[in-house]
PDB file of C-alpha atoms in Angstrom:
ATOM      1  CA  MET Y 604     109.744 151.614 110.568  1.00 43.00           C
ATOM      2  CA  LYS Y 605     109.194 153.185 113.920  1.00 48.00           C
ATOM      3  CA  PRO Y 606     112.750 153.564 116.130  1.00 49.00           C
ATOM      4  CA  LEU Y 607     111.521 151.999 118.708  1.00 50.00           C
ATOM      5  CA  LEU Y 608     110.683 148.563 116.937  1.00 47.00           C
ATOM      6  CA  LEU Y 609     113.652 149.202 115.692  1.00 46.00           C
ATOM      7  CA  ALA Y 610     115.760 148.642 118.523  1.00 50.00           C
ATOM      8  CA  LEU Y 611     113.570 145.512 119.427  1.00 46.00           C
ATOM      9  CA  LEU Y 612     114.235 144.273 116.789  1.00 46.00           C
ATOM     10  CA  ALA Y 613     117.887 144.601 116.437  1.00 47.00           C
ATOM     11  CA  VAL Y 614     118.119 143.018 119.789  1.00 48.00           C
ATOM     12  CA  LEU Y 615     115.529 140.159 118.995  1.00 49.00           C
ATOM     13  CA  PRO Y 616     117.628 136.911 117.469  1.00 48.00           C
ATOM     14  CA  ALA Y 617     117.209 135.812 114.317  1.00 46.00           C
ATOM     15  CA  SER Y 618     115.238 132.875 114.685  1.00 46.00           C
ATOM     16  CA  ALA Y 619     112.172 135.251 116.092  1.00 47.00           C
ATOM     17  CA  VAL Y 620     112.431 138.073 113.565  1.00 46.00           C
ATOM     18  CA  LEU Y 621     111.614 135.640 110.906  1.00 47.00           C
ATOM     19  CA  ALA Y 622     109.003 133.459 112.600  1.00 46.00           C
ATOM     20  CA  ALA Y 623     107.193 136.308 113.170  1.00 48.00           C
ATOM     21  CA  ASP Y 624     106.263 135.623 109.232  1.00 58.00           C
ATOM     22  CA  PRO Y 625     107.604 133.023 107.919  1.00 74.00           C
ATOM     23  CA  GLU Y 626     106.977 132.063 104.301  1.00 93.00           C
ATOM     24  CA  VAL Y 627     105.544 128.840 104.917  1.00 98.00           C
ATOM     25  CA  PRO Y 628     104.255 129.572 109.132  1.00 97.00           C
ATOM     26  CA  TYR Y 629     104.309 126.905 111.527  1.00 98.00           C
ATOM     27  CA  PRO Y 630     101.824 123.950 111.081  1.00 98.00           C
ATOM     28  CA  THR Y 631      99.574 124.570 114.778  1.00 98.00           C
ATOM     29  CA  GLY Y 632      97.427 121.526 115.254  1.00 98.00           C
ATOM     30  CA  TYR Y 633      99.249 119.118 112.200  1.00 98.00           C
ATOM     31  CA  ARG Y 634      99.325 115.620 115.632  1.00 98.00           C
ATOM     32  CA  TYR Y 635      95.662 115.189 115.138  1.00 98.00           C
ATOM     33  CA  TRP Y 636      96.289 115.919 111.018  1.00 98.00           C
ATOM     34  CA  HIS Y 637      95.346 112.628 109.255  1.00 98.00           C
ATOM     35  CA  HIS Y 638      98.797 109.934 109.342  1.00 98.00           C
ATOM     36  CA  VAL Y 639      99.522 109.219 106.446  1.00 98.00           C
ATOM     37  CA  LYS Y 640     102.365 106.957 106.522  1.00 98.00           C
ATOM     38  CA  SER Y 641     105.386 106.926 108.695  1.00 98.00           C
ATOM     39  CA  MET Y 642     109.012 105.661 107.992  1.00 98.00           C
ATOM     40  CA  VAL Y 643     112.690 105.038 109.608  1.00 98.00           C
ATOM     41  CA  ILE Y 644     115.355 105.880 108.401  1.00 98.00           C
ATOM     42  CA  GLU Y 645     119.040 104.081 109.180  1.00 98.00           C
ATOM     43  CA  GLN Y 646     123.138 105.176 109.205  1.00 97.00           C
ATOM     44  CA  GLY Y 647     123.893 104.003 105.704  1.00 98.00           C
ATOM     45  CA  HIS Y 648     120.960 105.178 104.811  1.00 98.00           C
ATOM     46  CA  PRO Y 649     122.468 108.215 100.978  1.00 96.00           C
ATOM     47  CA  GLN Y 650     119.734 110.304 103.180  1.00 95.00           C
ATOM     48  CA  PHE Y 651     120.399 109.138 106.683  1.00 97.00           C
ATOM     49  CA  ASP Y 652     122.169 113.321 107.829  1.00 95.00           C
ATOM     50  CA  GLY Y 653     118.784 114.234 106.873  1.00 94.00           C
ATOM     51  CA  PHE Y 654     115.928 112.057 106.560  1.00 97.00           C
ATOM     52  CA  GLY Y 655     118.005 109.994 109.414  1.00 98.00           C
ATOM     53  CA  GLY Y 656     115.375 108.621 112.440  1.00 98.00           C
ATOM     54  CA  ILE Y 657     112.031 107.795 112.208  1.00 98.00           C
ATOM     55  CA  HIS Y 658     109.516 109.622 110.482  1.00 98.00           C
ATOM     56  CA  HIS Y 659     105.248 110.308 109.997  1.00 98.00           C
ATOM     57  CA  ILE Y 660     103.571 112.193 107.776  1.00 98.00           C
ATOM     58  CA  TYR Y 661     100.529 114.543 108.489  1.00 98.00           C
ATOM     59  CA  ALA Y 662      98.064 115.956 105.994  1.00 98.00           C
ATOM     60  CA  ASN Y 663      95.644 118.393 106.429  1.00 98.00           C
ATOM     61  CA  ALA Y 664      92.766 118.535 104.990  1.00 98.00           C
ATOM     62  CA  SER Y 665      93.121 120.138 101.436  1.00 98.00           C
ATOM     63  CA  ALA Y 666      96.331 117.651 101.010  1.00 98.00           C
ATOM     64  CA  LEU Y 667      93.846 114.856 100.943  1.00 98.00           C
ATOM     65  CA  GLU Y 668      92.104 115.958  98.882  1.00 98.00           C
ATOM     66  CA  GLY Y 669      94.575 116.673  96.759  1.00 98.00           C
ATOM     67  CA  TYR Y 670      96.395 113.134  96.955  1.00 98.00           C
ATOM     68  CA  LYS Y 671      92.444 111.559  95.805  1.00 96.00           C
ATOM     69  CA  ALA Y 672      93.087 114.455  93.059  1.00 97.00           C
ATOM     70  CA  GLY Y 673      96.464 114.147  91.916  1.00 96.00           C
ATOM     71  CA  THR Y 674      96.796 118.133  92.505  1.00 98.00           C
ATOM     72  CA  PHE Y 675      97.320 120.037  95.858  1.00 98.00           C
ATOM     73  CA  PRO Y 676      94.679 122.894  96.036  1.00 98.00           C
ATOM     74  CA  ASP Y 677      95.802 125.531  97.048  1.00 98.00           C
ATOM     75  CA  GLY Y 678      95.863 126.097 100.983  1.00 98.00           C
ATOM     76  CA  SER Y 679      96.952 121.804 100.705  1.00 98.00           C
ATOM     77  CA  VAL Y 680      99.500 121.467 103.924  1.00 98.00           C
ATOM     78  CA  LEU Y 681     101.813 118.379 104.337  1.00 98.00           C
ATOM     79  CA  VAL Y 682     104.101 117.613 107.624  1.00 98.00           C
ATOM     80  CA  PHE Y 683     107.195 115.091 107.868  1.00 98.00           C
ATOM     81  CA  ASP Y 684     107.304 114.728 111.361  1.00 98.00           C
ATOM     82  CA  ARG Y 685     110.945 114.096 112.282  1.00 98.00           C
ATOM     83  CA  LEU Y 686     111.779 112.232 115.779  1.00 98.00           C
ATOM     84  CA  GLU Y 687     114.628 109.945 116.814  1.00 98.00           C
ATOM     85  CA  ALA Y 688     114.656 106.701 115.869  1.00 98.00           C
ATOM     86  CA  LYS Y 689     116.072 104.676 118.842  1.00 98.00           C
ATOM     87  CA  ARG Y 690     117.164 101.272 118.321  1.00 97.00           C
ATOM     88  CA  ALA Y 691     117.514  98.720 121.717  1.00 97.00           C
ATOM     89  CA  ASP Y 692     115.901  95.274 122.877  1.00 97.00           C
ATOM     90  CA  ASN Y 693     115.430  94.795 119.014  1.00 98.00           C
ATOM     91  CA  ALA Y 694     113.087  96.752 119.059  1.00 98.00           C
ATOM     92  CA  VAL Y 695     112.865 101.142 117.606  1.00 98.00           C
ATOM     93  CA  THR Y 696     110.837 103.137 118.978  1.00 98.00           C
ATOM     94  CA  GLU Y 697     110.717 106.674 118.939  1.00 98.00           C
ATOM     95  CA  GLY Y 698     113.062 109.657 120.248  1.00 98.00           C
ATOM     96  CA  ALA Y 699     113.140 113.311 120.768  1.00 98.00           C
ATOM     97  CA  ARG Y 700     111.626 115.363 117.904  1.00 98.00           C
ATOM     98  CA  LYS Y 701     114.675 116.556 114.688  1.00 98.00           C
ATOM     99  CA  ASP Y 702     112.688 118.415 113.608  1.00 98.00           C
ATOM    100  CA  VAL Y 703     109.409 119.804 111.445  1.00 98.00           C
ATOM    101  CA  ALA Y 704     109.360 120.040 108.009  1.00 98.00           C
ATOM    102  CA  VAL Y 705     106.487 121.740 106.159  1.00 98.00           C
ATOM    103  CA  MET Y 706     105.304 122.248 102.368  1.00 98.00           C
ATOM    104  CA  LEU Y 707     102.392 124.507 101.861  1.00 98.00           C
ATOM    105  CA  LYS Y 708     100.491 124.320  98.175  1.00 98.00           C
ATOM    106  CA  ASP Y 709     100.148 128.222  96.876  1.00 98.00           C
ATOM    107  CA  ALA Y 710     100.716 127.912  93.055  1.00 98.00           C
ATOM    108  CA  LYS Y 711     100.884 131.964  92.967  1.00 98.00           C
ATOM    109  CA  LYS Y 712     103.023 132.246  95.448  1.00 97.00           C
ATOM    110  CA  PHE Y 713     105.574 129.697  95.016  1.00 97.00           C
ATOM    111  CA  ALA Y 714     106.017 128.899  91.437  1.00 97.00           C
ATOM    112  CA  ALA Y 715     109.455 128.745  91.249  1.00 97.00           C
ATOM    113  CA  THR Y 716     109.497 125.505  93.350  1.00 97.00           C
ATOM    114  CA  GLY Y 717     106.268 124.069  92.049  1.00 98.00           C
ATOM    115  CA  GLY Y 718     103.235 125.900  93.478  1.00 98.00           C
ATOM    116  CA  TRP Y 719     105.042 124.545  96.975  1.00 98.00           C
ATOM    117  CA  GLY Y 720     106.716 126.363  99.887  1.00 98.00           C
ATOM    118  CA  PHE Y 721     108.996 124.079 102.353  1.00 98.00           C
ATOM    119  CA  GLU Y 722     110.562 124.928 104.895  1.00 98.00           C
ATOM    120  CA  ALA Y 723     111.481 123.733 108.632  1.00 98.00           C
ATOM    121  CA  PHE Y 724     111.331 123.888 112.241  1.00 98.00           C
ATOM    122  CA  GLY Y 725     114.723 123.034 114.965  1.00 98.00           C
ATOM    123  CA  GLY Y 726     113.399 120.487 117.556  1.00 98.00           C
ATOM    124  CA  GLY Y 727     109.643 121.610 116.476  1.00 98.00           C
ATOM    125  CA  ASP Y 728     110.771 125.009 117.972  1.00 98.00           C
ATOM    126  CA  PRO Y 729     108.024 126.971 116.002  1.00 97.00           C
ATOM    127  CA  THR Y 730     110.795 129.616 116.136  1.00 97.00           C
ATOM    128  CA  ARG Y 731     113.234 128.210 115.047  1.00 97.00           C
ATOM    129  CA  PRO Y 732     112.453 127.822 110.906  1.00 97.00           C
ATOM    130  CA  VAL Y 733     116.008 126.771 109.131  1.00 97.00           C
ATOM    131  CA  VAL Y 734     115.439 126.458 105.717  1.00 96.00           C
ATOM    132  CA  GLY Y 735     113.856 130.074 105.305  1.00 95.00           C
ATOM    133  CA  ALA Y 736     114.873 131.854 101.637  1.00 94.00           C
ATOM    134  CA  ASP Y 737     116.819 128.389 101.298  1.00 95.00           C
ATOM    135  CA  ALA Y 738     114.112 126.111  99.285  1.00 96.00           C
ATOM    136  CA  ALA Y 739     114.303 126.116  96.075  1.00 96.00           C
ATOM    137  CA  SER Y 740     118.251 124.613  96.710  1.00 95.00           C
ATOM    138  CA  THR Y 741     117.396 122.537 100.575  1.00 94.00           C
ATOM    139  CA  CYS Y 742     114.408 121.203  99.638  1.00 97.00           C
ATOM    140  CA  TYR Y 743     112.361 121.922  96.381  1.00 97.00           C
ATOM    141  CA  ALA Y 744     115.803 120.361  94.213  1.00 96.00           C
ATOM    142  CA  CYS Y 745     115.007 117.347  95.496  1.00 96.00           C
ATOM    143  CA  HIS Y 746     110.664 117.466  95.032  1.00 97.00           C
ATOM    144  CA  ALA Y 747     111.416 118.816  91.298  1.00 97.00           C
ATOM    145  CA  PRO Y 748     111.372 114.418  89.318  1.00 97.00           C
ATOM    146  CA  GLU Y 749     108.616 113.343  91.470  1.00 97.00           C
ATOM    147  CA  LYS Y 750     106.775 116.180  88.689  1.00 97.00           C
ATOM    148  CA  ALA Y 751     104.624 113.855  88.122  1.00 97.00           C
ATOM    149  CA  HIS Y 752     102.501 113.528  91.264  1.00 98.00           C
ATOM    150  CA  ASP Y 753     102.498 117.929  92.297  1.00 98.00           C
ATOM    151  CA  TYR Y 754     106.055 117.279  93.705  1.00 98.00           C
ATOM    152  CA  VAL Y 755     104.348 114.952  96.323  1.00 98.00           C
ATOM    153  CA  PHE Y 756     106.918 111.320  97.650  1.00 97.00           C
ATOM    154  CA  SER Y 757     103.554 110.006  99.427  1.00 98.00           C
ATOM    155  CA  ARG Y 758     101.327 108.341  99.018  1.00 97.00           C
ATOM    156  CA  THR Y 759      97.870 107.690 100.903  1.00 97.00           C
ATOM    157  CA  ARG Y 760      96.894 104.003 101.722  1.00 97.00           C
ATOM    158  CA  ASP Y 761      94.132 102.594 103.823  1.00 96.00           C
TER     159      ASP Y 761
ATOM    160  CA  MET J 876      64.868  80.535 114.929  1.00 43.00           C
ATOM    161  CA  LYS J 877      63.420  80.481 111.881  1.00 47.00           C
ATOM    162  CA  PRO J 878      64.656  78.382 109.197  1.00 49.00           C
ATOM    163  CA  LEU J 879      65.240  79.661 107.159  1.00 50.00           C
ATOM    164  CA  LEU J 880      68.075  81.525 108.857  1.00 46.00           C
ATOM    165  CA  LEU J 881      69.613  79.297 110.138  1.00 45.00           C
ATOM    166  CA  ALA J 882      69.851  77.182 107.476  1.00 49.00           C
ATOM    167  CA  LEU J 883      71.438  80.510 106.199  1.00 46.00           C
ATOM    168  CA  LEU J 884      73.893  80.212 109.475  1.00 45.00           C
ATOM    169  CA  ALA J 885      74.924  76.650 107.950  1.00 46.00           C
ATOM    170  CA  VAL J 886      76.541  78.126 105.616  1.00 47.00           C
ATOM    171  CA  LEU J 887      78.163  81.056 106.315  1.00 48.00           C
ATOM    172  CA  PRO J 888      81.576  80.805 107.650  1.00 47.00           C
ATOM    173  CA  ALA J 889      81.862  81.362 111.734  1.00 46.00           C
ATOM    174  CA  SER J 890      83.897  84.268 111.448  1.00 46.00           C
ATOM    175  CA  ALA J 891      81.705  86.205 110.080  1.00 47.00           C
ATOM    176  CA  VAL J 892      78.275  84.920 112.361  1.00 45.00           C
ATOM    177  CA  LEU J 893      80.424  86.246 114.877  1.00 47.00           C
ATOM    178  CA  ALA J 894      81.213  89.492 112.675  1.00 46.00           C
ATOM    179  CA  ALA J 895      77.272  89.762 113.132  1.00 48.00           C
ATOM    180  CA  ASP J 896      77.401  91.416 116.306  1.00 58.00           C
ATOM    181  CA  PRO J 897      81.007  91.670 118.383  1.00 74.00           C
ATOM    182  CA  GLU J 898      81.308  92.681 122.188  1.00 93.00           C
ATOM    183  CA  VAL J 899      83.768  94.766 120.018  1.00 98.00           C
ATOM    184  CA  PRO J 900      83.104  95.964 117.043  1.00 97.00           C
ATOM    185  CA  TYR J 901      85.691  96.733 114.123  1.00 98.00           C
ATOM    186  CA  PRO J 902      86.842 100.777 114.944  1.00 98.00           C
ATOM    187  CA  THR J 903      86.052 102.113 111.331  1.00 98.00           C
ATOM    188  CA  GLY J 904      87.739 105.540 110.643  1.00 98.00           C
ATOM    189  CA  TYR J 905      89.996 104.798 112.937  1.00 98.00           C
ATOM    190  CA  ARG J 906      92.360 105.707 110.813  1.00 98.00           C
ATOM    191  CA  TYR J 907      91.537 109.515 110.990  1.00 98.00           C
ATOM    192  CA  TRP J 908      91.844 109.568 114.997  1.00 98.00           C
ATOM    193  CA  HIS J 909      94.852 110.760 116.371  1.00 98.00           C
ATOM    194  CA  HIS J 910      97.891 108.948 115.882  1.00 98.00           C
ATOM    195  CA  VAL J 911      99.583 108.408 118.946  1.00 98.00           C
ATOM    196  CA  LYS J 912     102.505 106.869 118.318  1.00 98.00           C
ATOM    197  CA  SER J 913     104.865 104.102 116.599  1.00 98.00           C
ATOM    198  CA  MET J 914     106.249 101.660 117.582  1.00 98.00           C
ATOM    199  CA  VAL J 915     109.029  98.665 115.356  1.00 98.00           C
ATOM    200  CA  ILE J 916     109.236  95.089 116.388  1.00 98.00           C
ATOM    201  CA  GLU J 917     111.728  92.823 115.512  1.00 98.00           C
ATOM    202  CA  GLN J 918     112.574  89.920 114.873  1.00 97.00           C
ATOM    203  CA  GLY J 919     114.400  88.683 118.930  1.00 98.00           C
ATOM    204  CA  HIS J 920     111.896  90.628 120.334  1.00 98.00           C
ATOM    205  CA  PRO J 921     110.086  89.253 123.322  1.00 96.00           C
ATOM    206  CA  GLN J 922     106.449  89.479 121.708  1.00 96.00           C
ATOM    207  CA  PHE J 923     107.984  89.527 117.996  1.00 97.00           C
ATOM    208  CA  ASP J 924     105.759  86.413 117.065  1.00 95.00           C
ATOM    209  CA  GLY J 925     101.994  88.392 118.173  1.00 94.00           C
ATOM    210  CA  PHE J 926     103.498  92.665 117.670  1.00 97.00           C
ATOM    211  CA  GLY J 927     106.144  92.231 114.742  1.00 98.00           C
ATOM    212  CA  GLY J 928     106.126  94.563 112.200  1.00 98.00           C
ATOM    213  CA  ILE J 929     105.607  98.645 112.643  1.00 98.00           C
ATOM    214  CA  HIS J 930     102.355  99.357 114.709  1.00 98.00           C
ATOM    215  CA  HIS J 931     100.677 102.770 115.294  1.00 98.00           C
ATOM    216  CA  ILE J 932      97.946 103.068 118.546  1.00 98.00           C
ATOM    217  CA  TYR J 933      94.993 105.761 117.212  1.00 98.00           C
ATOM    218  CA  ALA J 934      92.819 107.493 119.806  1.00 98.00           C
ATOM    219  CA  ASN J 935      89.547 108.416 119.614  1.00 98.00           C
ATOM    220  CA  ALA J 936      88.117 112.183 121.079  1.00 98.00           C
ATOM    221  CA  SER J 937      87.224 109.509 124.514  1.00 98.00           C
ATOM    222  CA  ALA J 938      90.231 107.839 125.131  1.00 98.00           C
ATOM    223  CA  LEU J 939      92.299 110.830 124.001  1.00 98.00           C
ATOM    224  CA  GLU J 940      90.870 112.655 127.185  1.00 98.00           C
ATOM    225  CA  GLY J 941      91.653 109.155 128.565  1.00 98.00           C
ATOM    226  CA  TYR J 942      94.906 109.603 128.274  1.00 98.00           C
ATOM    227  CA  LYS J 943      95.329 113.108 130.253  1.00 96.00           C
ATOM    228  CA  ALA J 944      92.792 112.011 133.165  1.00 97.00           C
ATOM    229  CA  GLY J 945      94.524 108.772 133.649  1.00 96.00           C
ATOM    230  CA  THR J 946      91.940 106.786 134.013  1.00 98.00           C
ATOM    231  CA  PHE J 947      89.295 106.285 129.974  1.00 98.00           C
ATOM    232  CA  PRO J 948      86.039 107.172 129.708  1.00 98.00           C
ATOM    233  CA  ASP J 949      82.752 104.336 128.659  1.00 98.00           C
ATOM    234  CA  GLY J 950      83.528 104.444 124.806  1.00 98.00           C
ATOM    235  CA  SER J 951      87.229 104.780 124.266  1.00 98.00           C
ATOM    236  CA  VAL J 952      88.836 103.142 122.168  1.00 98.00           C
ATOM    237  CA  LEU J 953      92.479 102.699 120.906  1.00 98.00           C
ATOM    238  CA  VAL J 954      93.732 101.154 117.801  1.00 98.00           C
ATOM    239  CA  PHE J 955      96.409  98.581 117.536  1.00 98.00           C
ATOM    240  CA  ASP J 956      97.275  98.786 114.271  1.00 98.00           C
ATOM    241  CA  ARG J 957      99.619  96.442 112.945  1.00 98.00           C
ATOM    242  CA  LEU J 958     101.884  96.292 109.201  1.00 98.00           C
ATOM    243  CA  GLU J 959     104.271  94.369 108.439  1.00 98.00           C
ATOM    244  CA  ALA J 960     107.842  96.838 108.880  1.00 98.00           C
ATOM    245  CA  LYS J 961     109.570  95.622 105.514  1.00 98.00           C
ATOM    246  CA  ARG J 962     113.313  96.261 106.335  1.00 97.00           C
ATOM    247  CA  ALA J 963     116.004  97.370 102.923  1.00 97.00           C
ATOM    248  CA  ASP J 964     118.698  99.256 102.215  1.00 97.00           C
ATOM    249  CA  ASN J 965     117.881 100.240 105.421  1.00 98.00           C
ATOM    250  CA  ALA J 966     115.331 101.579 106.387  1.00 98.00           C
ATOM    251  CA  VAL J 967     112.294  99.785 107.267  1.00 98.00           C
ATOM    252  CA  THR J 968     108.861 100.481 105.085  1.00 98.00           C
ATOM    253  CA  GLU J 969     105.687  99.678 105.825  1.00 98.00           C
ATOM    254  CA  GLY J 970     103.862  96.988 104.645  1.00 98.00           C
ATOM    255  CA  ALA J 971     100.837  94.310 104.187  1.00 98.00           C
ATOM    256  CA  ARG J 972      98.077  95.663 107.036  1.00 98.00           C
ATOM    257  CA  LYS J 973      98.395  91.971 110.216  1.00 98.00           C
ATOM    258  CA  ASP J 974      95.980  93.120 112.198  1.00 98.00           C
ATOM    259  CA  VAL J 975      94.302  95.821 114.095  1.00 98.00           C
ATOM    260  CA  ALA J 976      93.961  94.899 117.599  1.00 98.00           C
ATOM    261  CA  VAL J 977      90.655  97.606 119.718  1.00 98.00           C
ATOM    262  CA  MET J 978      90.078  98.444 123.498  1.00 98.00           C
ATOM    263  CA  LEU J 979      87.113  99.141 123.936  1.00 98.00           C
ATOM    264  CA  LYS J 980      86.430 101.294 127.464  1.00 98.00           C
ATOM    265  CA  ASP J 981      82.495  99.750 128.883  1.00 98.00           C
ATOM    266  CA  ALA J 982      83.578  99.019 133.096  1.00 98.00           C
ATOM    267  CA  LYS J 983      79.797  97.416 133.181  1.00 98.00           C
ATOM    268  CA  LYS J 984      79.940  95.205 130.205  1.00 97.00           C
ATOM    269  CA  PHE J 985      83.772  94.599 130.861  1.00 97.00           C
ATOM    270  CA  ALA J 986      84.174  94.195 134.563  1.00 97.00           C
ATOM    271  CA  ALA J 987      85.476  90.656 134.360  1.00 97.00           C
ATOM    272  CA  THR J 988      88.800  91.915 131.769  1.00 97.00           C
ATOM    273  CA  GLY J 989      89.399  95.710 133.536  1.00 98.00           C
ATOM    274  CA  GLY J 990      86.826  97.916 131.652  1.00 98.00           C
ATOM    275  CA  TRP J 991      87.865  96.707 128.699  1.00 98.00           C
ATOM    276  CA  GLY J 992      87.017  94.326 125.503  1.00 98.00           C
ATOM    277  CA  PHE J 993      89.590  92.946 123.572  1.00 98.00           C
ATOM    278  CA  GLU J 994      89.713  92.596 119.318  1.00 98.00           C
ATOM    279  CA  ALA J 995      91.545  91.774 116.724  1.00 98.00           C
ATOM    280  CA  PHE J 996      90.436  92.296 112.941  1.00 98.00           C
ATOM    281  CA  GLY J 997      93.240  89.573 111.159  1.00 98.00           C
ATOM    282  CA  GLY J 998      93.964  91.615 108.666  1.00 98.00           C
ATOM    283  CA  GLY J 999      92.336  94.419 108.908  1.00 98.00           C
ATOM    284  CA  ASP J1000      89.243  92.679 108.076  1.00 98.00           C
ATOM    285  CA  PRO J1001      85.231  93.818 109.675  1.00 97.00           C
ATOM    286  CA  THR J1002      84.176  90.288 109.106  1.00 97.00           C
ATOM    287  CA  ARG J1003      87.727  88.724 110.285  1.00 97.00           C
ATOM    288  CA  PRO J1004      87.562  88.910 114.281  1.00 97.00           C
ATOM    289  CA  VAL J1005      90.033  86.774 115.935  1.00 97.00           C
ATOM    290  CA  VAL J1006      90.137  87.239 119.598  1.00 96.00           C
ATOM    291  CA  GLY J1007      85.941  86.339 121.020  1.00 95.00           C
ATOM    292  CA  ALA J1008      85.971  84.671 123.708  1.00 94.00           C
ATOM    293  CA  ASP J1009      89.524  84.593 124.778  1.00 95.00           C
ATOM    294  CA  ALA J1010      90.396  87.889 125.661  1.00 96.00           C
ATOM    295  CA  ALA J1011      90.891  87.646 129.194  1.00 96.00           C
ATOM    296  CA  SER J1012      93.986  85.604 128.163  1.00 95.00           C
ATOM    297  CA  THR J1013      94.875  86.705 125.294  1.00 94.00           C
ATOM    298  CA  CYS J1014      94.677  90.423 126.124  1.00 97.00           C
ATOM    299  CA  TYR J1015      93.988  91.402 129.549  1.00 97.00           C
ATOM    300  CA  ALA J1016      96.712  88.804 131.081  1.00 96.00           C
ATOM    301  CA  CYS J1017      99.086  91.355 129.304  1.00 96.00           C
ATOM    302  CA  HIS J1018      97.082  94.423 130.187  1.00 97.00           C
ATOM    303  CA  ALA J1019      96.607  93.839 133.827  1.00 97.00           C
ATOM    304  CA  PRO J1020     100.018  94.554 135.269  1.00 97.00           C
ATOM    305  CA  GLU J1021      98.847  98.267 134.055  1.00 97.00           C
ATOM    306  CA  LYS J1022      96.590  99.217 136.376  1.00 97.00           C
ATOM    307  CA  ALA J1023      97.817 102.403 137.202  1.00 97.00           C
ATOM    308  CA  HIS J1024      97.750 103.854 133.555  1.00 98.00           C
ATOM    309  CA  ASP J1025      93.508 101.957 133.318  1.00 98.00           C
ATOM    310  CA  TYR J1026      95.122  98.720 131.565  1.00 98.00           C
ATOM    311  CA  VAL J1027      97.183 100.834 128.341  1.00 98.00           C
ATOM    312  CA  PHE J1028     100.409  99.914 127.957  1.00 97.00           C
ATOM    313  CA  SER J1029     100.995 103.390 125.912  1.00 98.00           C
ATOM    314  CA  ARG J1030     101.179 107.535 126.769  1.00 97.00           C
ATOM    315  CA  THR J1031     100.864 110.148 123.825  1.00 97.00           C
ATOM    316  CA  ARG J1032     103.745 113.386 123.692  1.00 97.00           C
ATOM    317  CA  ASP J1033     103.433 116.312 121.371  1.00 96.00           C
TER     318      ASP J1033
END
């Protein structure tokens, strides 16, 4: 590696280096993909610490085929878009983005985690991947029991 | 009108006749349009009777331009897709569809109601329009104060 590049890397924050070539990239444009379903998780729910708030699932075109087929083709991307759930006056409204979690199917590359790569971007910031090398313990461990649905929890609906 | 057609109309339910040529048609394919935002309205909210449940707003391509421009071009369609909100175990999940409410912009045709035509389809059934000629009192009366936003309550978000 050239000295200048090494020097540049030395002054960059770790997150910027990770973002330069993440295993699972930020899913640019996902807010214009198909909205699969939504859910609100509130205090007292066993998943509140990791998933509290209102979340929406989005699927790219390949992932849509996957829901229908039962197994997802390589290139499928699913996004779990989590916002704060603001409760007031007998309503729940959307607040700030908490994170954007992503599943990317590549059966060969991610064979150790069911064929899926996992990442999450803190605050929805493409330069803040927060999972990195911890995908097996942080994400796949919970998805593993969903093997019959190709490790995907969500189902499409009309 | 031919006697056979008259006889046919006589045995059809009123909803089927309305559906044959609704002013505001069912928004076929809206579940693949842009998801604008979502909200949960619960018992005790002043709008619960009419809008209780979890709803998602979808916009077609023209309506998306409208959000950006501040006024919506003719052909803009906004959908208010309302599902039952099932509350259990500190979570809110989506239930059956309650109705699909639609706004269609045609400044000339719907001049009396801010340039928007309004309809809603009970249970999401394209053959069950439930607003018909009551759009002014049922829908526009509440939207009128939003004149500064071209009578649209929702705003886009990232």
